[in-house]
């Protein structure tokens, strides 16, 4: 949009008066934020309404991205950026004596996601709107987001994240679009007089799902898409035609009902929470599908053609009940026959797999499922019965094969199997991941449905992770290669020819230095630790999980500590190790690793013998806002998961785009990062996929042998248990045991040696400023293919078959 500073000032003053009866000069920073937020929402509203009308009027095929998490990050800055008015607003506010940055800092970061999966959904939303793809998000409006993390005495402490305490300026409650979702009760097939069977569902509990819509503004285009998040409420029983008034019952149920949209489950890989979690899944899926079908009918289109107008994407298996739920709506409510309903459903739905870790593959006990969703269970039974026919036709007498692939088997409903059979597309999230799905985890299904499998490597929005997070680098890029990269991120490759240019190199280095100084100030303020902005900033930020191997990093730090203590002339480039990570509250081991890292930090930072050489910092409460501060200041990007365990990773892409050098195993999208930047511009170490798979298949790993033969490893592990590292009497022993007694499930010790070498290589590369800066520029300029704009275009053409309306 176009607006002058004068007009904006008038609008702002008027809005402030209207909201608070206050002159701008007397307004608190809170008032400034809400005034600006509501004003920007008004600016968005016309384009939003027009986009919505356009989609329905012209019958554009729309994508509905179903995800149990959307980790959006703050919206004020990104909305201003995408509207194309951020500079105007900033200057106008300045002239009024106000500061945009401070105002932006008032916004709470809505933490409606755990990590990568939720953040991917958010990046896709931004990229769909910016690429002119008619795309909607569908999810849950959790009252409490992921817990706030405090570190007390080195331990993680969890506090509730009440992000809705103040107004959320971005959402609009749409009471008129509320729908009802049914749980529990009895469901059966009742014979009719003419010999048919009709479904009956009685004695159910009804929950009102009320949508809250948030605008998703496209970057300098006319598209404003919608994120619809559902809130669980008690229905107004007075409206019930059957007049089943039982207020007592209603009040008793109130708490139970509202708990459905109360909390986000703080675990991104193991499923937990049992009944409530399945309730959440069905709740937002049923509500979303009901509203999609209603809209489709209102537009006067036949349901037999739903898949020509609607694509529903299932982000991991959490929304898998979308498959039987759409069947239910089409058959029970719209009278469609099974075969046609199945055709429509399969062609509407597509599914992304996010993990190969079998403990994270969702499955539900039949009894639990049947009790909560009796009608849906009947439909799944029929889907399973028919699927077993297909399997039996293919595998004949091999009943074990049929049993293995069935949807209901061994007393469980297997959600991934349901997704594979019930959709037309299954994609992995990085080349290696997709290959592993096809050759290992889902091999049987790949043989059955080879045409359904495809790869879509994850991406990130360069608008948030470069333009907003790193304004100085963005300006340098504009000045050097022009501004086309902002619209077409692949144009970042134009920067490649400056990799040897001393001027460009110097500027890239100065910008990194500025960002490091800013982060150092933040760390001083938050942790009261003084770090040296001239040391290497080596950064490991992501969820705390054993497979992500923060422990490997920490053990290496401990190793370096020993080296310095033993040899005061030890040669190393001063380094600051920065960690940030939340552990799932019930994930005891992950919390012990957090305590270990903090104990290590405490000891090293206060030991005069290593002063000026190593500092260790653990920043609390990792989230999108913190990531935006850390990543632009990073020089080494730690992506050191056990090979084959990280499906893709996306922070690896964010770091690269900001000029950090990736220190990585050949896992997930690190493989593609290597392909893009080339071998000299990344530091790779560790076991290969083949070696790992061979160990998994044939066994033969003995971690104790490494402990006994490598004196460095012995020294490090012994100091976990002999009191050398203070404050971890329990944690040290548990970690030691996991590595030795339980044979080091994630091959930490196996990769230790090559990690030490890789770290040394980083040091020597860093000392050669020309080489390092060149590598940094190579990384920035190769990062464009990892823009989610590229990814969503591939989804649009390869999976959803949606038209791109305009850019
Ligand atoms: C990008 C991002 C992630 C994903 O990080 P990985 O290192 O890819 O696991 C998690 N949390 C936040 C807040 C992020 O921004």
PDB file of C-alpha atoms in Angstrom, residues 126-127 130-131 219 459-463 466-467 477 481-495 657 779-793 807:
ATOM      1  CA  UNK A 126       4.053 -16.027   4.731  1.00  0.00           C
ATOM      2  CA  UNK A 127       5.344 -17.494   1.488  1.00  0.00           C
ATOM      3  CA  UNK A 130       3.677 -13.506  -0.821  1.00  0.00           C
ATOM      4  CA  UNK A 131       3.576 -15.824  -3.843  1.00  0.00           C
ATOM      5  CA  UNK A 219       4.818  -9.130   0.494  1.00  0.00           C
ATOM      6  CA  UNK A 459      12.333 -23.662   3.329  1.00  0.00           C
ATOM      7  CA  UNK A 460      12.250 -20.465   5.367  1.00  0.00           C
ATOM      8  CA  UNK A 461      10.853 -17.036   4.645  1.00  0.00           C
ATOM      9  CA  UNK A 462      13.729 -14.720   3.798  1.00  0.00           C
ATOM     10  CA  UNK A 463      11.502 -11.790   4.740  1.00  0.00           C
ATOM     11  CA  UNK A 466      16.899 -11.881   6.455  1.00  0.00           C
ATOM     12  CA  UNK A 467      15.019  -8.654   5.746  1.00  0.00           C
ATOM     13  CA  UNK A 477      22.641  -6.577  -0.597  1.00  0.00           C
ATOM     14  CA  UNK A 481      23.145  -6.418  -6.242  1.00  0.00           C
ATOM     15  CA  UNK A 482      19.974  -4.334  -6.325  1.00  0.00           C
ATOM     16  CA  UNK A 483      16.687  -5.145  -4.641  1.00  0.00           C
ATOM     17  CA  UNK A 484      15.341  -7.927  -6.857  1.00  0.00           C
ATOM     18  CA  UNK A 485      16.337 -10.568  -4.269  1.00  0.00           C
ATOM     19  CA  UNK A 486      13.621  -9.249  -1.985  1.00  0.00           C
ATOM     20  CA  UNK A 487      10.978 -10.419  -4.429  1.00  0.00           C
ATOM     21  CA  UNK A 488      12.990 -13.270  -5.954  1.00  0.00           C
ATOM     22  CA  UNK A 489      15.242 -14.685  -3.257  1.00  0.00           C
ATOM     23  CA  UNK A 490      17.066 -16.831  -5.797  1.00  0.00           C
ATOM     24  CA  UNK A 491      18.614 -13.577  -7.014  1.00  0.00           C
ATOM     25  CA  UNK A 492      20.763 -13.706  -3.885  1.00  0.00           C
ATOM     26  CA  UNK A 493      23.115 -15.663  -6.122  1.00  0.00           C
ATOM     27  CA  UNK A 494      24.013 -12.342  -7.777  1.00  0.00           C
ATOM     28  CA  UNK A 495      26.024 -11.693  -4.622  1.00  0.00           C
ATOM     29  CA  UNK A 657      21.231 -17.021   4.871  1.00  0.00           C
ATOM     30  CA  UNK A 779      26.646 -19.120   1.977  1.00  0.00           C
ATOM     31  CA  UNK A 780      24.508 -16.002   1.790  1.00  0.00           C
ATOM     32  CA  UNK A 781      24.403 -16.100  -1.980  1.00  0.00           C
ATOM     33  CA  UNK A 782      23.577 -19.816  -2.145  1.00  0.00           C
ATOM     34  CA  UNK A 783      20.710 -19.598   0.342  1.00  0.00           C
ATOM     35  CA  UNK A 784      18.004 -18.407  -2.056  1.00  0.00           C
ATOM     36  CA  UNK A 785      16.836 -21.900  -3.005  1.00  0.00           C
ATOM     37  CA  UNK A 786      15.981 -22.428   0.648  1.00  0.00           C
ATOM     38  CA  UNK A 787      13.430 -19.659   0.573  1.00  0.00           C
ATOM     39  CA  UNK A 788      10.019 -21.079   1.414  1.00  0.00           C
ATOM     40  CA  UNK A 789       8.763 -19.138  -1.602  1.00  0.00           C
ATOM     41  CA  UNK A 790      10.496 -21.759  -3.723  1.00  0.00           C
ATOM     42  CA  UNK A 791       9.147 -24.580  -1.554  1.00  0.00           C
ATOM     43  CA  UNK A 792       5.509 -23.486  -1.613  1.00  0.00           C
ATOM     44  CA  UNK A 793       5.624 -23.048  -5.378  1.00  0.00           C
ATOM     45  CA  UNK A 807       2.806 -11.734  -7.472  1.00  0.00           C
TER      46      UNK A 807
END
